[in-house]
JSON list of C-alpha atoms in Angstrom, two decimals:
[
{"chain": "Q", "resi": 1, "resn": "MET", "atom": "CA", "xyz": [18.36, -40.94, -8.39]},
{"chain": "Q", "resi": 2, "resn": "SER", "atom": "CA", "xyz": [18.42, -44.24, -6.54]},
{"chain": "Q", "resi": 3, "resn": "LYS", "atom": "CA", "xyz": [21.52, -46.36, -6.18]},
{"chain": "Q", "resi": 4, "resn": "ASP", "atom": "CA", "xyz": [19.84, -49.09, -8.23]},
{"chain": "Q", "resi": 5, "resn": "LYS", "atom": "CA", "xyz": [19.45, -46.71, -11.15]},
{"chain": "Q", "resi": 6, "resn": "TYR", "atom": "CA", "xyz": [23.19, -46.04, -11.20]},
{"chain": "Q", "resi": 7, "resn": "ASN", "atom": "CA", "xyz": [24.03, -49.79, -11.24]},
{"chain": "Q", "resi": 8, "resn": "ALA", "atom": "CA", "xyz": [27.36, -48.82, -9.72]},
{"chain": "Q", "resi": 9, "resn": "THR", "atom": "CA", "xyz": [30.46, -50.99, -9.33]},
{"chain": "Q", "resi": 10, "resn": "VAL", "atom": "CA", "xyz": [31.46, -51.24, -5.67]},
{"chain": "Q", "resi": 11, "resn": "VAL", "atom": "CA", "xyz": [34.91, -49.90, -4.78]},
{"chain": "Q", "resi": 12, "resn": "GLN", "atom": "CA", "xyz": [36.25, -50.38, -1.25]},
{"chain": "Q", "resi": 13, "resn": "ARG", "atom": "CA", "xyz": [37.77, -47.16, 0.00]},
{"chain": "Q", "resi": 14, "resn": "SER", "atom": "CA", "xyz": [40.45, -48.96, 2.02]},
{"chain": "Q", "resi": 15, "resn": "VAL", "atom": "CA", "xyz": [41.73, -50.99, -0.97]},
{"chain": "Q", "resi": 16, "resn": "GLN", "atom": "CA", "xyz": [43.54, -49.83, -4.11]},
{"chain": "Q", "resi": 17, "resn": "SER", "atom": "CA", "xyz": [41.48, -50.54, -7.23]},
{"chain": "Q", "resi": 18, "resn": "VAL", "atom": "CA", "xyz": [41.93, -50.17, -10.98]},
{"chain": "Q", "resi": 19, "resn": "GLN", "atom": "CA", "xyz": [39.61, -48.88, -13.71]},
{"chain": "Q", "resi": 20, "resn": "GLN", "atom": "CA", "xyz": [40.50, -49.89, -17.24]},
{"chain": "Q", "resi": 21, "resn": "ALA", "atom": "CA", "xyz": [39.25, -48.84, -20.66]},
{"chain": "Q", "resi": 22, "resn": "LEU", "atom": "CA", "xyz": [39.49, -51.10, -23.70]},
{"chain": "Q", "resi": 23, "resn": "ILE", "atom": "CA", "xyz": [39.97, -49.07, -26.87]},
{"chain": "Q", "resi": 24, "resn": "GLU", "atom": "CA", "xyz": [38.82, -50.83, -30.03]},
{"chain": "Q", "resi": 25, "resn": "GLY", "atom": "CA", "xyz": [38.09, -49.87, -33.61]},
{"chain": "Q", "resi": 26, "resn": "LEU", "atom": "CA", "xyz": [41.16, -47.86, -34.52]},
{"chain": "Q", "resi": 27, "resn": "PRO", "atom": "CA", "xyz": [41.96, -48.29, -38.24]},
{"chain": "Q", "resi": 28, "resn": "GLU", "atom": "CA", "xyz": [44.63, -50.89, -38.79]},
{"chain": "Q", "resi": 29, "resn": "ASN", "atom": "CA", "xyz": [48.06, -49.73, -39.98]},
{"chain": "Q", "resi": 30, "resn": "ALA", "atom": "CA", "xyz": [47.11, -46.06, -39.52]},
{"chain": "Q", "resi": 31, "resn": "PRO", "atom": "CA", "xyz": [49.86, -44.23, -37.60]},
{"chain": "Q", "resi": 32, "resn": "VAL", "atom": "CA", "xyz": [48.70, -42.47, -34.43]},
{"chain": "Q", "resi": 33, "resn": "LEU", "atom": "CA", "xyz": [50.08, -38.93, -34.52]},
{"chain": "Q", "resi": 34, "resn": "GLN", "atom": "CA", "xyz": [48.65, -37.80, -31.18]},
{"chain": "Q", "resi": 35, "resn": "SER", "atom": "CA", "xyz": [46.39, -39.21, -28.50]},
{"chain": "Q", "resi": 36, "resn": "VAL", "atom": "CA", "xyz": [44.55, -37.63, -25.58]},
{"chain": "Q", "resi": 37, "resn": "LEU", "atom": "CA", "xyz": [43.18, -40.02, -22.95]},
{"chain": "Q", "resi": 38, "resn": "GLN", "atom": "CA", "xyz": [41.33, -38.67, -19.93]},
{"chain": "Q", "resi": 39, "resn": "TRP", "atom": "CA", "xyz": [39.56, -40.03, -16.87]},
{"chain": "Q", "resi": 40, "resn": "ARG", "atom": "CA", "xyz": [37.10, -37.71, -15.16]},
{"chain": "Q", "resi": 41, "resn": "LEU", "atom": "CA", "xyz": [35.07, -38.19, -12.02]},
{"chain": "Q", "resi": 42, "resn": "VAL", "atom": "CA", "xyz": [31.67, -36.60, -11.35]},
{"chain": "Q", "resi": 43, "resn": "SER", "atom": "CA", "xyz": [30.20, -36.69, -7.84]},
{"chain": "Q", "resi": 44, "resn": "GLU", "atom": "CA", "xyz": [26.57, -37.52, -7.16]},
{"chain": "Q", "resi": 45, "resn": "ALA", "atom": "CA", "xyz": [25.98, -33.91, -6.08]},
{"chain": "Q", "resi": 46, "resn": "GLU", "atom": "CA", "xyz": [27.36, -32.66, -9.41]},
{"chain": "Q", "resi": 47, "resn": "LEU", "atom": "CA", "xyz": [25.17, -35.14, -11.28]},
{"chain": "Q", "resi": 48, "resn": "SER", "atom": "CA", "xyz": [22.11, -33.96, -9.38]},
{"chain": "Q", "resi": 49, "resn": "ALA", "atom": "CA", "xyz": [22.87, -30.38, -10.40]},
{"chain": "Q", "resi": 50, "resn": "SER", "atom": "CA", "xyz": [23.65, -31.21, -14.03]},
{"chain": "Q", "resi": 51, "resn": "GLU", "atom": "CA", "xyz": [23.73, -34.55, -15.84]},
{"chain": "Q", "resi": 52, "resn": "SER", "atom": "CA", "xyz": [26.27, -33.02, -18.23]},
{"chain": "Q", "resi": 53, "resn": "ALA", "atom": "CA", "xyz": [28.71, -31.98, -15.51]},
{"chain": "Q", "resi": 54, "resn": "GLU", "atom": "CA", "xyz": [32.30, -32.11, -16.72]},
{"chain": "Q", "resi": 55, "resn": "GLY", "atom": "CA", "xyz": [33.71, -33.47, -13.46]},
{"chain": "Q", "resi": 56, "resn": "THR", "atom": "CA", "xyz": [37.26, -33.52, -12.11]},
{"chain": "Q", "resi": 57, "resn": "LEU", "atom": "CA", "xyz": [40.22, -34.72, -14.18]},
{"chain": "Q", "resi": 58, "resn": "GLU", "atom": "CA", "xyz": [41.72, -37.68, -12.29]},
{"chain": "Q", "resi": 59, "resn": "ARG", "atom": "CA", "xyz": [44.09, -39.30, -14.82]},
{"chain": "Q", "resi": 60, "resn": "GLU", "atom": "CA", "xyz": [45.48, -38.36, -18.19]},
{"chain": "Q", "resi": 61, "resn": "GLY", "atom": "CA", "xyz": [47.46, -40.16, -20.86]},
{"chain": "Q", "resi": 62, "resn": "SER", "atom": "CA", "xyz": [46.54, -43.74, -19.97]},
{"chain": "Q", "resi": 63, "resn": "SER", "atom": "CA", "xyz": [43.73, -46.21, -20.53]},
{"chain": "Q", "resi": 64, "resn": "GLU", "atom": "CA", "xyz": [44.21, -47.30, -16.89]},
{"chain": "Q", "resi": 65, "resn": "TRP", "atom": "CA", "xyz": [43.31, -45.34, -13.78]},
{"chain": "Q", "resi": 66, "resn": "ILE", "atom": "CA", "xyz": [44.57, -46.54, -10.40]},
{"chain": "Q", "resi": 67, "resn": "ILE", "atom": "CA", "xyz": [42.34, -45.38, -7.54]},
{"chain": "Q", "resi": 68, "resn": "ASN", "atom": "CA", "xyz": [44.61, -45.14, -4.52]},
{"chain": "Q", "resi": 69, "resn": "ARG", "atom": "CA", "xyz": [43.28, -46.36, -1.21]},
{"chain": "Q", "resi": 70, "resn": "ARG", "atom": "CA", "xyz": [41.46, -43.72, 0.86]},
{"chain": "Q", "resi": 71, "resn": "SER", "atom": "CA", "xyz": [41.79, -41.17, -1.95]},
{"chain": "Q", "resi": 72, "resn": "LEU", "atom": "CA", "xyz": [38.03, -40.79, -2.57]},
{"chain": "Q", "resi": 73, "resn": "PRO", "atom": "CA", "xyz": [35.30, -39.96, -0.06]},
{"chain": "Q", "resi": 74, "resn": "VAL", "atom": "CA", "xyz": [32.47, -42.44, 0.37]},
{"chain": "Q", "resi": 75, "resn": "GLY", "atom": "CA", "xyz": [29.74, -41.91, -2.22]},
{"chain": "Q", "resi": 76, "resn": "ILE", "atom": "CA", "xyz": [28.52, -42.61, -5.74]},
{"chain": "Q", "resi": 77, "resn": "TYR", "atom": "CA", "xyz": [30.40, -41.22, -8.73]},
{"chain": "Q", "resi": 78, "resn": "GLN", "atom": "CA", "xyz": [30.16, -41.20, -12.49]},
{"chain": "Q", "resi": 79, "resn": "VAL", "atom": "CA", "xyz": [33.40, -42.24, -14.15]},
{"chain": "Q", "resi": 80, "resn": "LYS", "atom": "CA", "xyz": [33.94, -40.80, -17.63]},
{"chain": "Q", "resi": 81, "resn": "PHE", "atom": "CA", "xyz": [36.64, -41.93, -20.05]},
{"chain": "Q", "resi": 82, "resn": "THR", "atom": "CA", "xyz": [37.34, -39.99, -23.24]},
{"chain": "Q", "resi": 83, "resn": "ALA", "atom": "CA", "xyz": [39.82, -40.80, -26.00]},
{"chain": "Q", "resi": 84, "resn": "SER", "atom": "CA", "xyz": [40.85, -38.63, -28.94]},
{"chain": "Q", "resi": 85, "resn": "PHE", "atom": "CA", "xyz": [43.30, -39.75, -31.64]},
{"chain": "Q", "resi": 86, "resn": "GLN", "atom": "CA", "xyz": [44.88, -38.00, -34.58]},
{"chain": "Q", "resi": 87, "resn": "ILE", "atom": "CA", "xyz": [45.77, -40.62, -37.16]},
{"chain": "Q", "resi": 88, "resn": "GLY", "atom": "CA", "xyz": [46.94, -40.86, -40.73]},
{"chain": "Q", "resi": 89, "resn": "ASP", "atom": "CA", "xyz": [48.98, -38.36, -42.70]},
{"chain": "Q", "resi": 90, "resn": "SER", "atom": "CA", "xyz": [50.47, -35.51, -40.67]},
{"chain": "Q", "resi": 91, "resn": "GLY", "atom": "CA", "xyz": [49.59, -33.13, -43.50]},
{"chain": "Q", "resi": 92, "resn": "ALA", "atom": "CA", "xyz": [45.92, -33.99, -43.33]},
{"chain": "Q", "resi": 93, "resn": "PRO", "atom": "CA", "xyz": [45.31, -35.87, -40.05]},
{"chain": "Q", "resi": 94, "resn": "GLN", "atom": "CA", "xyz": [42.01, -37.48, -39.19]},
{"chain": "Q", "resi": 95, "resn": "THR", "atom": "CA", "xyz": [40.60, -37.09, -35.66]},
{"chain": "Q", "resi": 96, "resn": "ILE", "atom": "CA", "xyz": [38.76, -39.99, -34.06]},
{"chain": "Q", "resi": 97, "resn": "GLN", "atom": "CA", "xyz": [37.02, -39.59, -30.71]},
{"chain": "Q", "resi": 98, "resn": "ALA", "atom": "CA", "xyz": [35.46, -42.09, -28.31]},
{"chain": "Q", "resi": 99, "resn": "PHE", "atom": "CA", "xyz": [33.63, -41.76, -25.00]},
{"chain": "Q", "resi": 100, "resn": "ASN", "atom": "CA", "xyz": [32.16, -44.04, -22.38]},
{"chain": "Q", "resi": 101, "resn": "PHE", "atom": "CA", "xyz": [31.04, -43.78, -18.78]},
{"chain": "Q", "resi": 102, "resn": "GLY", "atom": "CA", "xyz": [30.02, -45.90, -15.82]},
{"chain": "Q", "resi": 103, "resn": "PHE", "atom": "CA", "xyz": [29.40, -45.55, -12.08]},
{"chain": "Q", "resi": 104, "resn": "ILE", "atom": "CA", "xyz": [31.28, -46.55, -8.97]},
{"chain": "Q", "resi": 105, "resn": "GLU", "atom": "CA", "xyz": [30.12, -46.60, -5.38]},
{"chain": "Q", "resi": 106, "resn": "VAL", "atom": "CA", "xyz": [32.94, -45.99, -2.91]},
{"chain": "Q", "resi": 107, "resn": "ILE", "atom": "CA", "xyz": [32.12, -47.76, 0.35]},
{"chain": "Q", "resi": 108, "resn": "ALA", "atom": "CA", "xyz": [33.74, -47.50, 3.75]},
{"chain": "Q", "resi": 109, "resn": "ALA", "atom": "CA", "xyz": [35.64, -50.41, 5.26]},
{"chain": "Q", "resi": 110, "resn": "PRO", "atom": "CA", "xyz": [34.02, -52.05, 8.28]},
{"chain": "Q", "resi": 111, "resn": "LEU", "atom": "CA", "xyz": [34.83, -51.16, 11.85]},
{"chain": "Q", "resi": 112, "resn": "ARG", "atom": "CA", "xyz": [36.58, -53.79, 13.98]},
{"chain": "Q", "resi": 113, "resn": "ALA", "atom": "CA", "xyz": [35.72, -54.20, 17.64]},
{"chain": "Q", "resi": 114, "resn": "ILE", "atom": "CA", "xyz": [38.47, -55.98, 19.59]},
{"chain": "Q", "resi": 115, "resn": "ILE", "atom": "CA", "xyz": [38.69, -56.65, 23.32]},
{"chain": "Q", "resi": 116, "resn": "ASP", "atom": "CA", "xyz": [42.30, -57.21, 24.35]},
{"chain": "Q", "resi": 117, "resn": "GLY", "atom": "CA", "xyz": [42.79, -60.23, 26.60]},
{"chain": "Q", "resi": 118, "resn": "GLY", "atom": "CA", "xyz": [41.00, -63.09, 24.89]},
{"chain": "Q", "resi": 119, "resn": "SER", "atom": "CA", "xyz": [37.48, -64.41, 24.90]},
{"chain": "Q", "resi": 120, "resn": "SER", "atom": "CA", "xyz": [37.20, -65.41, 28.57]},
{"chain": "Q", "resi": 121, "resn": "ALA", "atom": "CA", "xyz": [38.68, -64.62, 31.98]},
{"chain": "Q", "resi": 122, "resn": "ARG", "atom": "CA", "xyz": [38.43, -65.46, 35.70]},
{"chain": "Q", "resi": 123, "resn": "TRP", "atom": "CA", "xyz": [38.67, -62.56, 38.11]},
{"chain": "Q", "resi": 124, "resn": "GLY", "atom": "CA", "xyz": [38.83, -62.52, 41.88]},
{"chain": "Q", "resi": 125, "resn": "SER", "atom": "CA", "xyz": [36.13, -60.80, 43.87]},
{"chain": "Q", "resi": 126, "resn": "VAL", "atom": "CA", "xyz": [38.48, -58.21, 45.45]},
{"chain": "Q", "resi": 127, "resn": "GLU", "atom": "CA", "xyz": [40.10, -56.81, 42.31]},
{"chain": "Q", "resi": 128, "resn": "THR", "atom": "CA", "xyz": [39.95, -53.78, 40.08]},
{"chain": "Q", "resi": 129, "resn": "VAL", "atom": "CA", "xyz": [40.37, -54.94, 36.49]},
{"chain": "Q", "resi": 130, "resn": "THR", "atom": "CA", "xyz": [41.09, -52.83, 33.42]},
{"chain": "Q", "resi": 131, "resn": "VAL", "atom": "CA", "xyz": [39.93, -54.19, 30.06]},
{"chain": "Q", "resi": 132, "resn": "ASP", "atom": "CA", "xyz": [41.32, -52.55, 26.93]},
{"chain": "Q", "resi": 133, "resn": "GLY", "atom": "CA", "xyz": [39.44, -51.94, 23.67]},
{"chain": "Q", "resi": 134, "resn": "SER", "atom": "CA", "xyz": [42.05, -49.75, 21.99]},
{"chain": "Q", "resi": 135, "resn": "LEU", "atom": "CA", "xyz": [42.93, -52.43, 19.43]},
{"chain": "Q", "resi": 136, "resn": "SER", "atom": "CA", "xyz": [39.57, -51.68, 17.83]},
{"chain": "Q", "resi": 137, "resn": "TYR", "atom": "CA", "xyz": [39.86, -49.61, 14.67]},
{"chain": "Q", "resi": 138, "resn": "ASP", "atom": "CA", "xyz": [38.24, -48.08, 11.61]},
{"chain": "Q", "resi": 139, "resn": "GLY", "atom": "CA", "xyz": [39.34, -50.04, 8.55]},
{"chain": "Q", "resi": 140, "resn": "ASP", "atom": "CA", "xyz": [39.41, -46.81, 6.52]},
{"chain": "Q", "resi": 141, "resn": "ILE", "atom": "CA", "xyz": [42.01, -45.29, 8.85]},
{"chain": "Q", "resi": 142, "resn": "GLY", "atom": "CA", "xyz": [43.92, -48.21, 10.34]},
{"chain": "Q", "resi": 143, "resn": "LEU", "atom": "CA", "xyz": [45.22, -49.16, 13.75]},
{"chain": "Q", "resi": 144, "resn": "GLY", "atom": "CA", "xyz": [45.92, -46.58, 16.41]},
{"chain": "Q", "resi": 145, "resn": "ASN", "atom": "CA", "xyz": [43.65, -43.79, 15.16]},
{"chain": "Q", "resi": 146, "resn": "HIS", "atom": "CA", "xyz": [40.24, -43.64, 16.85]},
{"chain": "Q", "resi": 147, "resn": "ASP", "atom": "CA", "xyz": [39.04, -40.32, 15.46]},
{"chain": "Q", "resi": 148, "resn": "GLY", "atom": "CA", "xyz": [35.24, -40.27, 15.38]},
{"chain": "Q", "resi": 149, "resn": "VAL", "atom": "CA", "xyz": [34.91, -43.80, 16.80]},
{"chain": "Q", "resi": 150, "resn": "GLU", "atom": "CA", "xyz": [32.55, -44.11, 19.78]},
{"chain": "Q", "resi": 151, "resn": "PHE", "atom": "CA", "xyz": [33.05, -46.83, 22.40]},
{"chain": "Q", "resi": 152, "resn": "THR", "atom": "CA", "xyz": [30.18, -48.22, 24.45]},
{"chain": "Q", "resi": 153, "resn": "TRP", "atom": "CA", "xyz": [30.65, -50.97, 27.05]},
{"chain": "Q", "resi": 154, "resn": "TYR", "atom": "CA", "xyz": [27.98, -52.92, 28.91]},
{"chain": "Q", "resi": 155, "resn": "CYS", "atom": "CA", "xyz": [27.50, -56.24, 30.70]},
{"chain": "Q", "resi": 156, "resn": "ARG", "atom": "CA", "xyz": [24.93, -58.96, 30.79]},
{"chain": "Q", "resi": 157, "resn": "GLU", "atom": "CA", "xyz": [24.55, -62.11, 32.82]},
{"chain": "Q", "resi": 158, "resn": "ALA", "atom": "CA", "xyz": [25.61, -65.25, 30.96]},
{"chain": "Q", "resi": 159, "resn": "ILE", "atom": "CA", "xyz": [22.25, -66.96, 31.16]},
{"chain": "Q", "resi": 160, "resn": "GLU", "atom": "CA", "xyz": [19.46, -67.20, 28.63]},
{"chain": "Q", "resi": 161, "resn": "ASN", "atom": "CA", "xyz": [17.65, -63.85, 28.44]},
{"chain": "Q", "resi": 162, "resn": "GLY", "atom": "CA", "xyz": [19.89, -62.60, 31.24]},
{"chain": "Q", "resi": 163, "resn": "PRO", "atom": "CA", "xyz": [19.59, -58.97, 32.34]},
{"chain": "Q", "resi": 164, "resn": "VAL", "atom": "CA", "xyz": [21.66, -56.29, 30.62]},
{"chain": "Q", "resi": 165, "resn": "SER", "atom": "CA", "xyz": [23.32, -53.42, 32.45]},
{"chain": "Q", "resi": 166, "resn": "ASN", "atom": "CA", "xyz": [24.89, -50.31, 30.92]},
{"chain": "Q", "resi": 167, "resn": "ASP", "atom": "CA", "xyz": [27.02, -49.79, 34.04]},
{"chain": "Q", "resi": 168, "resn": "CYS", "atom": "CA", "xyz": [27.86, -53.51, 34.45]},
{"chain": "Q", "resi": 169, "resn": "PHE", "atom": "CA", "xyz": [25.56, -53.82, 37.46]},
{"chain": "Q", "resi": 170, "resn": "GLY", "atom": "CA", "xyz": [27.37, -50.93, 39.14]},
{"chain": "Q", "resi": 171, "resn": "ALA", "atom": "CA", "xyz": [30.88, -52.34, 38.55]},
{"chain": "Q", "resi": 172, "resn": "PHE", "atom": "CA", "xyz": [32.13, -49.76, 36.02]},
{"chain": "Q", "resi": 173, "resn": "VAL", "atom": "CA", "xyz": [34.38, -47.30, 37.85]},
{"chain": "Q", "resi": 174, "resn": "ASP", "atom": "CA", "xyz": [34.73, -44.48, 35.31]},
{"chain": "Q", "resi": 175, "resn": "GLY", "atom": "CA", "xyz": [31.76, -44.96, 33.03]},
{"chain": "Q", "resi": 176, "resn": "ALA", "atom": "CA", "xyz": [31.23, -46.95, 29.87]},
{"chain": "Q", "resi": 177, "resn": "ASN", "atom": "CA", "xyz": [32.40, -44.72, 27.01]},
{"chain": "Q", "resi": 178, "resn": "ALA", "atom": "CA", "xyz": [36.17, -44.95, 26.82]},
{"chain": "Q", "resi": 179, "resn": "LEU", "atom": "CA", "xyz": [38.86, -46.99, 25.06]},
{"chain": "Q", "resi": 180, "resn": "ALA", "atom": "CA", "xyz": [39.33, -49.01, 28.25]},
{"chain": "Q", "resi": 181, "resn": "VAL", "atom": "CA", "xyz": [36.87, -49.84, 31.00]},
{"chain": "Q", "resi": 182, "resn": "ILE", "atom": "CA", "xyz": [37.66, -50.34, 34.70]},
{"chain": "Q", "resi": 183, "resn": "ILE", "atom": "CA", "xyz": [35.66, -52.96, 36.58]},
{"chain": "Q", "resi": 184, "resn": "ASP", "atom": "CA", "xyz": [35.35, -53.19, 40.37]},
{"chain": "Q", "resi": 185, "resn": "THR", "atom": "CA", "xyz": [34.74, -56.92, 40.79]},
{"chain": "Q", "resi": 186, "resn": "SER", "atom": "CA", "xyz": [33.68, -56.57, 44.45]},
{"chain": "Q", "resi": 187, "resn": "VAL", "atom": "CA", "xyz": [30.34, -55.21, 43.23]},
{"chain": "Q", "resi": 188, "resn": "LEU", "atom": "CA", "xyz": [29.56, -58.38, 41.27]},
{"chain": "Q", "resi": 189, "resn": "ASP", "atom": "CA", "xyz": [28.27, -61.73, 42.53]},
{"chain": "Q", "resi": 190, "resn": "VAL", "atom": "CA", "xyz": [30.77, -64.49, 43.31]},
{"chain": "Q", "resi": 191, "resn": "GLY", "atom": "CA", "xyz": [30.12, -67.60, 41.29]},
{"chain": "Q", "resi": 192, "resn": "LYS", "atom": "CA", "xyz": [28.37, -65.81, 38.45]},
{"chain": "Q", "resi": 193, "resn": "THR", "atom": "CA", "xyz": [29.54, -65.58, 34.86]},
{"chain": "Q", "resi": 194, "resn": "TYR", "atom": "CA", "xyz": [28.99, -62.41, 32.87]},
{"chain": "Q", "resi": 195, "resn": "PHE", "atom": "CA", "xyz": [29.46, -61.16, 29.33]},
{"chain": "Q", "resi": 196, "resn": "LEU", "atom": "CA", "xyz": [31.46, -57.96, 28.92]},
{"chain": "Q", "resi": 197, "resn": "CYS", "atom": "CA", "xyz": [30.32, -56.39, 25.65]},
{"chain": "Q", "resi": 198, "resn": "LEU", "atom": "CA", "xyz": [31.88, -53.66, 23.51]},
{"chain": "Q", "resi": 199, "resn": "ASN", "atom": "CA", "xyz": [30.14, -51.80, 20.72]},
{"chain": "Q", "resi": 200, "resn": "VAL", "atom": "CA", "xyz": [32.12, -49.43, 18.50]},
{"chain": "Q", "resi": 201, "resn": "SER", "atom": "CA", "xyz": [30.33, -47.09, 16.11]},
{"chain": "Q", "resi": 202, "resn": "LYS", "atom": "CA", "xyz": [31.10, -44.38, 13.58]},
{"chain": "Q", "resi": 203, "resn": "ASP", "atom": "CA", "xyz": [28.77, -42.69, 11.07]},
{"chain": "Q", "resi": 204, "resn": "VAL", "atom": "CA", "xyz": [26.39, -45.50, 10.03]},
{"chain": "Q", "resi": 205, "resn": "ARG", "atom": "CA", "xyz": [28.81, -48.34, 10.82]},
{"chain": "Q", "resi": 206, "resn": "SER", "atom": "CA", "xyz": [29.11, -50.39, 13.99]},
{"chain": "Q", "resi": 207, "resn": "ALA", "atom": "CA", "xyz": [30.89, -53.49, 15.26]},
{"chain": "Q", "resi": 208, "resn": "PHE", "atom": "CA", "xyz": [30.54, -55.68, 18.32]},
{"chain": "Q", "resi": 209, "resn": "ALA", "atom": "CA", "xyz": [32.80, -57.86, 20.48]},
{"chain": "Q", "resi": 210, "resn": "GLU", "atom": "CA", "xyz": [32.33, -59.66, 23.79]},
{"chain": "Q", "resi": 211, "resn": "MET", "atom": "CA", "xyz": [34.15, -61.77, 26.34]},
{"chain": "Q", "resi": 212, "resn": "THR", "atom": "CA", "xyz": [32.94, -63.86, 29.26]},
{"chain": "Q", "resi": 213, "resn": "PHE", "atom": "CA", "xyz": [34.30, -63.47, 32.75]},
{"chain": "Q", "resi": 214, "resn": "GLU", "atom": "CA", "xyz": [33.66, -65.42, 35.93]},
{"chain": "Q", "resi": 215, "resn": "ILE", "atom": "CA", "xyz": [33.88, -63.95, 39.44]},
{"chain": "Q", "resi": 216, "resn": "VAL", "atom": "CA", "xyz": [35.56, -66.22, 42.02]},
{"chain": "Q", "resi": 217, "resn": "ALA", "atom": "CA", "xyz": [36.11, -65.59, 45.72]},
{"chain": "Q", "resi": 218, "resn": "GLY", "atom": "CA", "xyz": [39.26, -63.80, 46.82]},
{"chain": "Q", "resi": 219, "resn": "GLN", "atom": "CA", "xyz": [42.13, -62.79, 44.60]},
{"chain": "Q", "resi": 220, "resn": "ILE", "atom": "CA", "xyz": [43.66, -64.83, 41.78]},
{"chain": "Q", "resi": 221, "resn": "PRO", "atom": "CA", "xyz": [46.83, -64.16, 39.74]},
{"chain": "Q", "resi": 222, "resn": "GLN", "atom": "CA", "xyz": [46.41, -62.82, 36.24]},
{"chain": "Q", "resi": 223, "resn": "VAL", "atom": "CA", "xyz": [48.59, -63.72, 33.25]},
{"chain": "Q", "resi": 224, "resn": "LYS", "atom": "CA", "xyz": [48.56, -61.58, 30.13]},
{"chain": "Q", "resi": 225, "resn": "LEU", "atom": "CA", "xyz": [50.27, -62.51, 26.88]},
{"chain": "Q", "resi": 226, "resn": "ARG", "atom": "CA", "xyz": [51.32, -60.06, 24.19]}
]
């Protein structure tokens, strides 16, 4: 089935969300002797195998189901709510049942690409500079955990349609696929301005950040705020 056919409600995996069922039509003034309320979740794979799949019991005894953040994998699910009530005289109770279902699509939070040190810099032509990208993160995991996140650095000249270089025109010391990149400024041209670009990617998601830096002759002091 296509996603459009499910008409699913979007749920962000990194944010707590709430599903609620409104129960109507119970006879007025009839005492409720017993109630059974259940929330079940059926994965897309289970639906593909059987449209009558029972699913997994997620919540019982309430008309509200709180989906905790990061508790469900990304994907499309059928949400089923069932309610059963015994009402009336305890000697001869009447059972009333109700059922409804809908669909949710659990989506991943975006990646964040962050270059520590601001949006621009001036570096001397006889320096070795380290630029840190470790503040970048996967919104589904949070800061400090880079599991599965790939880092790719590159440079381009800050002119219209300027050339792009995966090794920063030979200035990258230890390659371009790490949390931090080391730049040998002596390889670059004095007086030129460049863009240092960072792309982070994971599964089908990606994010991008960049900073400009100018190369000036000699050595200049660097100030870094935290």
